[in-house]
PDB file of C-alpha atoms in Angstrom:
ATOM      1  CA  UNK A   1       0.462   5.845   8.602  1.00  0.00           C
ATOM      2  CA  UNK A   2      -3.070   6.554   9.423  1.00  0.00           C
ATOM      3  CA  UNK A   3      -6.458   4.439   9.955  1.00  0.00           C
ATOM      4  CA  UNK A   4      -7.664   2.714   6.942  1.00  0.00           C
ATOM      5  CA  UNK A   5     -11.444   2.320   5.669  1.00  0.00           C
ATOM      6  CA  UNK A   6     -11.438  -1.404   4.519  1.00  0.00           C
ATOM      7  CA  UNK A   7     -14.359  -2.181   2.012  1.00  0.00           C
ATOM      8  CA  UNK A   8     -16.653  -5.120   3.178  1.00  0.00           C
ATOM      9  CA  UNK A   9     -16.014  -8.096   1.077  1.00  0.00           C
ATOM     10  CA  UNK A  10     -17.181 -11.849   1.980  1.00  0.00           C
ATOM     11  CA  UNK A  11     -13.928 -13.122   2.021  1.00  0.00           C
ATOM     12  CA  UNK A  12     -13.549 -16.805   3.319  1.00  0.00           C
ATOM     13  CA  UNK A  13     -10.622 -17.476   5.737  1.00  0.00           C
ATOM     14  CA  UNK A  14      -9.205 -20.629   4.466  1.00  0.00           C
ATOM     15  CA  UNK A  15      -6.103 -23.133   5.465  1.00  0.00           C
ATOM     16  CA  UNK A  16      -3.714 -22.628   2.975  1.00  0.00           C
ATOM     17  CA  UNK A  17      -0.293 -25.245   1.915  1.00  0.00           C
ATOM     18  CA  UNK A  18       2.608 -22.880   2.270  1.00  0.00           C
ATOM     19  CA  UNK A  19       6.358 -23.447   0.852  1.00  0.00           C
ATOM     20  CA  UNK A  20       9.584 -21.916   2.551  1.00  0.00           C
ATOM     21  CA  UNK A  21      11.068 -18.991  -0.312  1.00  0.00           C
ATOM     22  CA  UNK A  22      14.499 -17.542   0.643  1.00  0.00           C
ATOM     23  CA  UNK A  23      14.042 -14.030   1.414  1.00  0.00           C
ATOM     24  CA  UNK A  24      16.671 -12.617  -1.386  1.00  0.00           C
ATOM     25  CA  UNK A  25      13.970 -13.779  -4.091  1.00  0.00           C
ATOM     26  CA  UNK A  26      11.520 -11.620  -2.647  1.00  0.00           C
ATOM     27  CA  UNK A  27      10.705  -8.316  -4.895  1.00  0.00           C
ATOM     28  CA  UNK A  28       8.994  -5.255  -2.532  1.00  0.00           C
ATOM     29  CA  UNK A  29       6.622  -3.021  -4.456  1.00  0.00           C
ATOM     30  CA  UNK A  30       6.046  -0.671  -2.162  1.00  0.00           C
ATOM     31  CA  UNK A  31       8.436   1.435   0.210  1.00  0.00           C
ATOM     32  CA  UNK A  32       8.046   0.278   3.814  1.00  0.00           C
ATOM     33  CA  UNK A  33       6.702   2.273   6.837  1.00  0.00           C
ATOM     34  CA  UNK A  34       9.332   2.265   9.452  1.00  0.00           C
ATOM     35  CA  UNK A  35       6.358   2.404  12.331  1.00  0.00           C
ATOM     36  CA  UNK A  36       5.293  -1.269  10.859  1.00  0.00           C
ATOM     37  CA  UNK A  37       8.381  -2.349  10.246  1.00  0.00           C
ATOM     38  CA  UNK A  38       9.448  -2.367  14.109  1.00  0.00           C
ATOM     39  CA  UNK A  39       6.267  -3.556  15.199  1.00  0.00           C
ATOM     40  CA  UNK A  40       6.563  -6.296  13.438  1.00  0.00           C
ATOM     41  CA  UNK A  41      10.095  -7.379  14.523  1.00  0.00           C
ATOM     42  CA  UNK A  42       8.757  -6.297  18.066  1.00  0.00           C
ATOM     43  CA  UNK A  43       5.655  -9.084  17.511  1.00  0.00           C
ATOM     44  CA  UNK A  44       7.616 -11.612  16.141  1.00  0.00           C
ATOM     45  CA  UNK A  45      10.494 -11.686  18.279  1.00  0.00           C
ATOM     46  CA  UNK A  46       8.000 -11.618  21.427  1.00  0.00           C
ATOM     47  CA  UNK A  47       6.059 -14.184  20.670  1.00  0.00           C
ATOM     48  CA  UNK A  48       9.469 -16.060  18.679  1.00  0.00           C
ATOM     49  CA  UNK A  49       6.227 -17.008  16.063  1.00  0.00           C
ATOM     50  CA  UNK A  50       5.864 -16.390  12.441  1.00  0.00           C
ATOM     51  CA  UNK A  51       1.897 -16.338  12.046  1.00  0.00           C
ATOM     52  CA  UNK A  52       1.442 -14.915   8.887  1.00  0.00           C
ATOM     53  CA  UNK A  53       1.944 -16.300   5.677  1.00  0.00           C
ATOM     54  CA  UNK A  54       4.318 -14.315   2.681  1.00  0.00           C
ATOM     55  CA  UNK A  55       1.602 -13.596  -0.482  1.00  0.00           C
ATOM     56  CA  UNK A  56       3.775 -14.481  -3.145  1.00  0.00           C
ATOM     57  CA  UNK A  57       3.788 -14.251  -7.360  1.00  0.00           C
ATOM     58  CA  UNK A  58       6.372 -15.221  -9.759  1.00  0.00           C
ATOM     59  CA  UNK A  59       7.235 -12.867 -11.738  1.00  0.00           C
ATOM     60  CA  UNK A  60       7.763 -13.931 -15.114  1.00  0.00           C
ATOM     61  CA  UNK A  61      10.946 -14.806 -16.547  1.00  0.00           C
ATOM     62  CA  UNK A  62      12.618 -15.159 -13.581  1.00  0.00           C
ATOM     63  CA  UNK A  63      13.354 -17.522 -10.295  1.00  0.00           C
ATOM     64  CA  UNK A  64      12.314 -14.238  -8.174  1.00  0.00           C
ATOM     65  CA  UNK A  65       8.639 -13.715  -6.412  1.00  0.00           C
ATOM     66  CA  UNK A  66       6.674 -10.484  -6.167  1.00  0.00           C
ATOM     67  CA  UNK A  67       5.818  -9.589  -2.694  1.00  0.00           C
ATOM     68  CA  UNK A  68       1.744  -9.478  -2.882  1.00  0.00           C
ATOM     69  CA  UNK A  69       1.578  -8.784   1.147  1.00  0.00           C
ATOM     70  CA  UNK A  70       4.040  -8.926   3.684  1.00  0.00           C
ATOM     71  CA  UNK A  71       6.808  -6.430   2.705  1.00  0.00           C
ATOM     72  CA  UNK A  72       7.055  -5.426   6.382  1.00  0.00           C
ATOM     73  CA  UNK A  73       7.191  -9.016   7.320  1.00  0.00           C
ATOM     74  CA  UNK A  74       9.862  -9.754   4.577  1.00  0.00           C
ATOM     75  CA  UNK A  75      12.360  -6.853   5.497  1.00  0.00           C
ATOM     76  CA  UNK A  76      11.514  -7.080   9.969  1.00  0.00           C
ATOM     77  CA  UNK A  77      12.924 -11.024   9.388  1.00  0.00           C
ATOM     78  CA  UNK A  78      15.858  -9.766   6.592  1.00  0.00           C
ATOM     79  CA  UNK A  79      16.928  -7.308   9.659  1.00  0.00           C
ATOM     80  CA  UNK A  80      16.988 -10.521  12.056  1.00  0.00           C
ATOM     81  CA  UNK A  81      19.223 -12.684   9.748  1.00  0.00           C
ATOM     82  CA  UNK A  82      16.428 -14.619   8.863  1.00  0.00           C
ATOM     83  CA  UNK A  83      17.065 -16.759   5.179  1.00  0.00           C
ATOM     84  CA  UNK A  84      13.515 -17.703   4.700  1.00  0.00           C
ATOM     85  CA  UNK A  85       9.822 -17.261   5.183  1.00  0.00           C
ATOM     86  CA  UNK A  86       6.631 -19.997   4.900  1.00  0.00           C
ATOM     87  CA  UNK A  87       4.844 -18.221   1.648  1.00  0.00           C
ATOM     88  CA  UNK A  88       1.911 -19.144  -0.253  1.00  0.00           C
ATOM     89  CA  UNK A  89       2.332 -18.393  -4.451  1.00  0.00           C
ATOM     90  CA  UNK A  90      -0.439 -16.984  -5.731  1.00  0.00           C
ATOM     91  CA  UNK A  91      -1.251 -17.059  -9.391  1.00  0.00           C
ATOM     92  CA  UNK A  92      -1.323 -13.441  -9.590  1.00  0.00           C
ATOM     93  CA  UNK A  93      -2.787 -13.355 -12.930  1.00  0.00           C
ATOM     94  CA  UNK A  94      -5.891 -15.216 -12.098  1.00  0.00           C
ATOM     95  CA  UNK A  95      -9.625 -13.408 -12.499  1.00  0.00           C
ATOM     96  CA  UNK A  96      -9.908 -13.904  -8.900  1.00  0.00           C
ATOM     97  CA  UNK A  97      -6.834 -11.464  -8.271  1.00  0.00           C
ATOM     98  CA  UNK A  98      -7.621  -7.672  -8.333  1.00  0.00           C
ATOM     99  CA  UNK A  99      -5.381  -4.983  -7.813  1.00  0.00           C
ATOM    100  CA  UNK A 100      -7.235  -1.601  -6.452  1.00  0.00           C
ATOM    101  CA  UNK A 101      -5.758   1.302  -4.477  1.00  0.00           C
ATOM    102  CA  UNK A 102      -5.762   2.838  -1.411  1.00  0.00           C
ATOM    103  CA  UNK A 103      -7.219   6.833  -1.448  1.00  0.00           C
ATOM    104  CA  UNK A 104      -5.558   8.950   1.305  1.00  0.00           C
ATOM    105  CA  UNK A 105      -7.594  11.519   2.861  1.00  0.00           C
ATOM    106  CA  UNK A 106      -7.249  13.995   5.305  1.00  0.00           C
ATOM    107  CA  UNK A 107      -8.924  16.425   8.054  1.00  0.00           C
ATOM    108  CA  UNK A 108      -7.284  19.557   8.528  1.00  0.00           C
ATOM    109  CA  UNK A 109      -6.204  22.773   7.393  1.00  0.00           C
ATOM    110  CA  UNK A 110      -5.771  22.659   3.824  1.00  0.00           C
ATOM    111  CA  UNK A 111      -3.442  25.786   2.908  1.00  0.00           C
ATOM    112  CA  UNK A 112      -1.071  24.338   5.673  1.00  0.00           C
ATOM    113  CA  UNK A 113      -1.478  20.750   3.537  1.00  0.00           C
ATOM    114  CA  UNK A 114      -0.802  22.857   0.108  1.00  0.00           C
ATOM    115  CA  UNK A 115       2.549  24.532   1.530  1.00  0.00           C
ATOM    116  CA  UNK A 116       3.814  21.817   2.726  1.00  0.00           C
ATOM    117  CA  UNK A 117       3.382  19.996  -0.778  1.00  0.00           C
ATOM    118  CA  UNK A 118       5.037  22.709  -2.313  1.00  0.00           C
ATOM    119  CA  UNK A 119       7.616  23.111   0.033  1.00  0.00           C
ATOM    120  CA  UNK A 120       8.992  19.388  -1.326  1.00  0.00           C
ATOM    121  CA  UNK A 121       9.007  21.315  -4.874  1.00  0.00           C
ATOM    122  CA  UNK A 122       4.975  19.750  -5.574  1.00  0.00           C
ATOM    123  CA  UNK A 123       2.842  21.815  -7.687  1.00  0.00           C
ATOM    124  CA  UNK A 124      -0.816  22.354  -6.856  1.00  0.00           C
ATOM    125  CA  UNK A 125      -2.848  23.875  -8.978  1.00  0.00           C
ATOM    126  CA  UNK A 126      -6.940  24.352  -9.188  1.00  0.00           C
ATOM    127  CA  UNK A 127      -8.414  22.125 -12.031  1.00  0.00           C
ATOM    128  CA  UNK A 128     -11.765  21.471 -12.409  1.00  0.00           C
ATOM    129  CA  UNK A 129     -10.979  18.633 -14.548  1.00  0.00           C
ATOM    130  CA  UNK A 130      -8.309  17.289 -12.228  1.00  0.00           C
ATOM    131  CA  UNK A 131      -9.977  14.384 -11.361  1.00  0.00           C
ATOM    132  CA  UNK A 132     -10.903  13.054 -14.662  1.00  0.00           C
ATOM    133  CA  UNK A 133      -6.794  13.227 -15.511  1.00  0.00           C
ATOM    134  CA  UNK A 134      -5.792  11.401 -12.156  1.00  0.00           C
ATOM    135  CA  UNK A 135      -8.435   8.529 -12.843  1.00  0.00           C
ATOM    136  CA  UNK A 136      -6.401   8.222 -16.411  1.00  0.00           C
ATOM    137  CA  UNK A 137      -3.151   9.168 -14.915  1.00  0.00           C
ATOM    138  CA  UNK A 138      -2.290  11.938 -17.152  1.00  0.00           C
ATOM    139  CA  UNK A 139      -1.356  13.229 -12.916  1.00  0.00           C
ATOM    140  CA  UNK A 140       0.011  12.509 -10.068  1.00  0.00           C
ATOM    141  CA  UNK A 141      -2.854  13.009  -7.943  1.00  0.00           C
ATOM    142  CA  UNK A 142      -6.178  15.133  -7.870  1.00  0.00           C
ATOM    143  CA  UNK A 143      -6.983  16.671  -4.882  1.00  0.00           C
ATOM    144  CA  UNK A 144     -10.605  16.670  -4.095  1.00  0.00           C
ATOM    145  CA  UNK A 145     -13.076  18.644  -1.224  1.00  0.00           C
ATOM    146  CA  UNK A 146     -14.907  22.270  -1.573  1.00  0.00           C
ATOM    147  CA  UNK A 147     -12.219  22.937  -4.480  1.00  0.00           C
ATOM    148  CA  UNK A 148     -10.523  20.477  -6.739  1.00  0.00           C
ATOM    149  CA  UNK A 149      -6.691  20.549  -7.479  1.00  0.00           C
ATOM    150  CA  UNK A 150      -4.248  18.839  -9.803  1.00  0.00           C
ATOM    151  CA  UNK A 151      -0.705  17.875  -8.873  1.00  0.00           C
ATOM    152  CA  UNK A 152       0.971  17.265 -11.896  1.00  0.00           C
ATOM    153  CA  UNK A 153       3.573  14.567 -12.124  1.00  0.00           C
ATOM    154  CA  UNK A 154       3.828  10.616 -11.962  1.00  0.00           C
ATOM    155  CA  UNK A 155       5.550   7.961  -9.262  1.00  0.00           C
ATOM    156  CA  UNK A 156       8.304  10.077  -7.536  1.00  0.00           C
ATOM    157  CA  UNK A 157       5.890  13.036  -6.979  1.00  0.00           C
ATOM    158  CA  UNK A 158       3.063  10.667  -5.429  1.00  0.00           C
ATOM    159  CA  UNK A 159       5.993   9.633  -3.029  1.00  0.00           C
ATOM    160  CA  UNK A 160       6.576  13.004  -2.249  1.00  0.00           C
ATOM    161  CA  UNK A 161       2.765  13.272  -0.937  1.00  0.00           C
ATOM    162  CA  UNK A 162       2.924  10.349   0.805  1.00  0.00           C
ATOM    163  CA  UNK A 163       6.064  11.425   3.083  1.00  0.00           C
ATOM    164  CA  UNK A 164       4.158  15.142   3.480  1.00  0.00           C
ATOM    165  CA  UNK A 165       1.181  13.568   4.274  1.00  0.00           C
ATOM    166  CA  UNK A 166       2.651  10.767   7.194  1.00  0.00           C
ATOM    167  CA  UNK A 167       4.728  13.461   8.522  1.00  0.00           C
ATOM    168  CA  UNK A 168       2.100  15.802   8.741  1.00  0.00           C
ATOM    169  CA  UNK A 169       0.347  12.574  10.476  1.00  0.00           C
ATOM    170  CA  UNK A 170       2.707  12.175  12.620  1.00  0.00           C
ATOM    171  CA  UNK A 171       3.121  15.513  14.003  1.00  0.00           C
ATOM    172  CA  UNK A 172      -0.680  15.513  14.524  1.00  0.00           C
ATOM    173  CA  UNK A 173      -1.638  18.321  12.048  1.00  0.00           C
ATOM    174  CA  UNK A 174      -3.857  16.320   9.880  1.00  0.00           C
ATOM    175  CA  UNK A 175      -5.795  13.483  10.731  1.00  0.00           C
ATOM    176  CA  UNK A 176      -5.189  10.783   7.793  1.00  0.00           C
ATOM    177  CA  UNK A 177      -7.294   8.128   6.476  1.00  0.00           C
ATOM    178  CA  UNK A 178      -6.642   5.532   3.533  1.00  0.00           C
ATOM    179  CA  UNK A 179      -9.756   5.010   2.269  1.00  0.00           C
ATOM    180  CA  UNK A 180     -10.389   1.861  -0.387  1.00  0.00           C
ATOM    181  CA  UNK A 181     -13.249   2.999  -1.892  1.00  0.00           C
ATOM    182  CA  UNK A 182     -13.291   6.850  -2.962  1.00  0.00           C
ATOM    183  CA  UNK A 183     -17.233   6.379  -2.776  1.00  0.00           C
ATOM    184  CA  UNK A 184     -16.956   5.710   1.222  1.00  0.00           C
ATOM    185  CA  UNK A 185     -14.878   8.771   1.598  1.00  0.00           C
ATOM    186  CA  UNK A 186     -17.080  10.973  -0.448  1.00  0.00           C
ATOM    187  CA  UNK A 187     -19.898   9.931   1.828  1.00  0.00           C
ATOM    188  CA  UNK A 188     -18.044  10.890   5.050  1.00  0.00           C
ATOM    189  CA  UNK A 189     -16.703  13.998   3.296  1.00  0.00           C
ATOM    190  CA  UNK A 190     -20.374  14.719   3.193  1.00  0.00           C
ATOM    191  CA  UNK A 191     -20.264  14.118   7.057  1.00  0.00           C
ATOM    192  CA  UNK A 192     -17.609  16.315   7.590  1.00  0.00           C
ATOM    193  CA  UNK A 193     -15.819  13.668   9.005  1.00  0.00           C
ATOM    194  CA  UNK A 194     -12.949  14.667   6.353  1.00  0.00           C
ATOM    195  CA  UNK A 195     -12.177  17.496   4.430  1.00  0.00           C
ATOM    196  CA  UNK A 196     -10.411  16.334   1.322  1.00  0.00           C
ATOM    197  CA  UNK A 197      -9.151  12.936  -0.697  1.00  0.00           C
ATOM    198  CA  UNK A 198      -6.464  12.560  -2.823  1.00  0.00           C
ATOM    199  CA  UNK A 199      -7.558  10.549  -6.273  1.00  0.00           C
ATOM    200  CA  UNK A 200      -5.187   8.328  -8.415  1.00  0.00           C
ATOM    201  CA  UNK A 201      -5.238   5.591 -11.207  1.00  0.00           C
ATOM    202  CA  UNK A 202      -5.162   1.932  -9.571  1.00  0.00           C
ATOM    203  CA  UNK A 203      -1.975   0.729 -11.233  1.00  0.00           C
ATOM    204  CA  UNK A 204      -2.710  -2.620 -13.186  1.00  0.00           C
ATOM    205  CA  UNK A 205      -1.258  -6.119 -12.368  1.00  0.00           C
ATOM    206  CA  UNK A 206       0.895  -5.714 -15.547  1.00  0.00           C
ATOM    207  CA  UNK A 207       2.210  -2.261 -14.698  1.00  0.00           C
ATOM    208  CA  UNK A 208       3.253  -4.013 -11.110  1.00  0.00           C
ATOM    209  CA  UNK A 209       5.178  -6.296 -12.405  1.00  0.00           C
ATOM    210  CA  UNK A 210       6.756  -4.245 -14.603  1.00  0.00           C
ATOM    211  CA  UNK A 211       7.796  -1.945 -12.046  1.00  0.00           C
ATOM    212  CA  UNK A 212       9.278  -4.367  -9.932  1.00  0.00           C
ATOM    213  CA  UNK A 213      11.233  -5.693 -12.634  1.00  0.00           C
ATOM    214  CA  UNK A 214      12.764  -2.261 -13.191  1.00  0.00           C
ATOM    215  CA  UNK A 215      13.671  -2.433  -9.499  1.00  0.00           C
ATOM    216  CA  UNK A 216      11.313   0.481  -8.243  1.00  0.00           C
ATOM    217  CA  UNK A 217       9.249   0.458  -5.748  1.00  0.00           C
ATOM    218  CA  UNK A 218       5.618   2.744  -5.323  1.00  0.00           C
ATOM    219  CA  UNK A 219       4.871   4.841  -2.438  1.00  0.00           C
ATOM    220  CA  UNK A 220       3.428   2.991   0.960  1.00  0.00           C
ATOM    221  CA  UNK A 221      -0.606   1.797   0.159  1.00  0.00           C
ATOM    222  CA  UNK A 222      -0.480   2.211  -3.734  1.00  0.00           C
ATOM    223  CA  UNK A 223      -1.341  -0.835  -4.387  1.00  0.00           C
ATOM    224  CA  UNK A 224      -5.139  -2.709  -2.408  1.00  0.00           C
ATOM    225  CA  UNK A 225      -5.009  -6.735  -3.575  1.00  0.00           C
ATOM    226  CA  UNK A 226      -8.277  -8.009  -3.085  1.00  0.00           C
ATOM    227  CA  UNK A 227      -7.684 -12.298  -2.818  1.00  0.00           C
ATOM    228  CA  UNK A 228     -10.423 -15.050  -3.709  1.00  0.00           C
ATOM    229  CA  UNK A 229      -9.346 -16.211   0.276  1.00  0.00           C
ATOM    230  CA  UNK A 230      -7.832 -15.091   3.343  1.00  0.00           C
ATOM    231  CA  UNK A 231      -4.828 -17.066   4.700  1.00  0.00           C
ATOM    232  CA  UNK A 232      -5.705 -18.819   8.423  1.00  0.00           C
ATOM    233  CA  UNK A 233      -3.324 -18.229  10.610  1.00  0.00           C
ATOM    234  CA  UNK A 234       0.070 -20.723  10.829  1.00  0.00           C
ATOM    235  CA  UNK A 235       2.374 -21.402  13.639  1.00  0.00           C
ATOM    236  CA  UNK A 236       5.818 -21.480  12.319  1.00  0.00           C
ATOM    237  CA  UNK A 237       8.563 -20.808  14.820  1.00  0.00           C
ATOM    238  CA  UNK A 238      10.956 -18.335  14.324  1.00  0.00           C
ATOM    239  CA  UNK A 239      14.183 -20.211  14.723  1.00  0.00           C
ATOM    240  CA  UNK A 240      13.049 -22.437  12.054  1.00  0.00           C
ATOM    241  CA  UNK A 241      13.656 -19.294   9.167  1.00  0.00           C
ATOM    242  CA  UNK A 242      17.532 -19.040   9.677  1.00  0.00           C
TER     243      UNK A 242
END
């Protein structure tokens, strides 16, 4: 999936009073990465621990929760037969909550990036003004190094970059990054350390909820929560979730 540039926040790691939530009230957001997905069931079946807590939110209206973190750790223990997982609720709609996005960038050869977009039916198109549009997101994505480009669209066609650009990954023609402030990858564009960052709106908490409650999902590292605290680790054994 590629290495991600985390922003520096003073974040204190706290102990945290968790609650066991059945699994089948859990909501995803965001598709899964298959790569994470077995190393998690390869970690937790290993060491027969559950370590990390579910980041939970109600979503309104309902007796369901919004997955805030851990959708790889919610579907690894589904595939096990698991029923339920230690969780902490957040109340998502707290100041101290912010929802920001991840930026993937690349290093390679961009005409063999462009093809490939358009090979899974993507426009890309030069726009000065491409940028400006994605940050209002009148577009999928902008498309920004020496030139700037627009690819037009909404939430299926950002999916569709997001499988180009983790094949491409895998197959080790690009090098990606996920970057979580476009400012950082500007500055190592400037380096040369990359060659070109895709820009998009940060959804809102509102519009995640929403989505979820239409029973869609966004494309892997849409959505960057940013927590008033870190959950410590907890030793929960495994056998103890079925």
């Amino acid at each position: 999936m590629g290495v991600e540039r985390v922003p520096k926040y003073d974040i204190p790691t706290v102990k945290v009073d968790y609650v066991f939530i059945e699994l089948d009230r859990m909501k995803p957001h965001e598709q899964l990465v298959q790569k994470e997905l077995e190393a998690f069931i390869e970690s937790v079946t290993g060491s027969g621990l559950f370590w990390k807590p579910m980041l939970l939110a109600k979503i309104p209206g309902t007796e369901e929760y919004l997955i805030v973190d851990g959708h790889h750790r919610w579907a690894g223990l589904q595939k096990l037969g698991a029923k339920r997982a230690p969780s902490v609720i957040l109340d998502y709609f707290s100041d101290d909550v912010k929802v920001y996005t991840w930026y993937p960038a690349f290093k390679g050869d961009l005409k063999e990036v462009i093809e490939r977009l358009k090979r899974e039916g993507l426009e890309v198109v030069e726009d000065p003004n491409a940028e400006e549009k994605a940050e209002r997101g009148e577009i999928a994505f902008a498309l920004v190094g020496e030139k700037v480009f627009a690819i037009p669209g909404g939430l299926e066609e950002q999916k569709k970059v997001s499988k180009v650009l983790d094949e491409m990954s895998v197959e080790g023609k690009i090098e990606l990054i996920y970057y979580g402030l476009k400012e950082d990858a500007r500055e190592d564009m400037a380096k040369g350390e990359i060659d070109y960052v895709f820009i998009r709106k940060a959804p809102t908490k509102e519009e995640v909820m929403e989505l979820v409650k239409r029973g869609e999902v966004y494309s892997p590292k849409t959505t960057r929560h940013v927590l008033p605290f870190n959950p410590d680790k907890i030793d929960v054994k495994l056998e103890e979730l079925f």
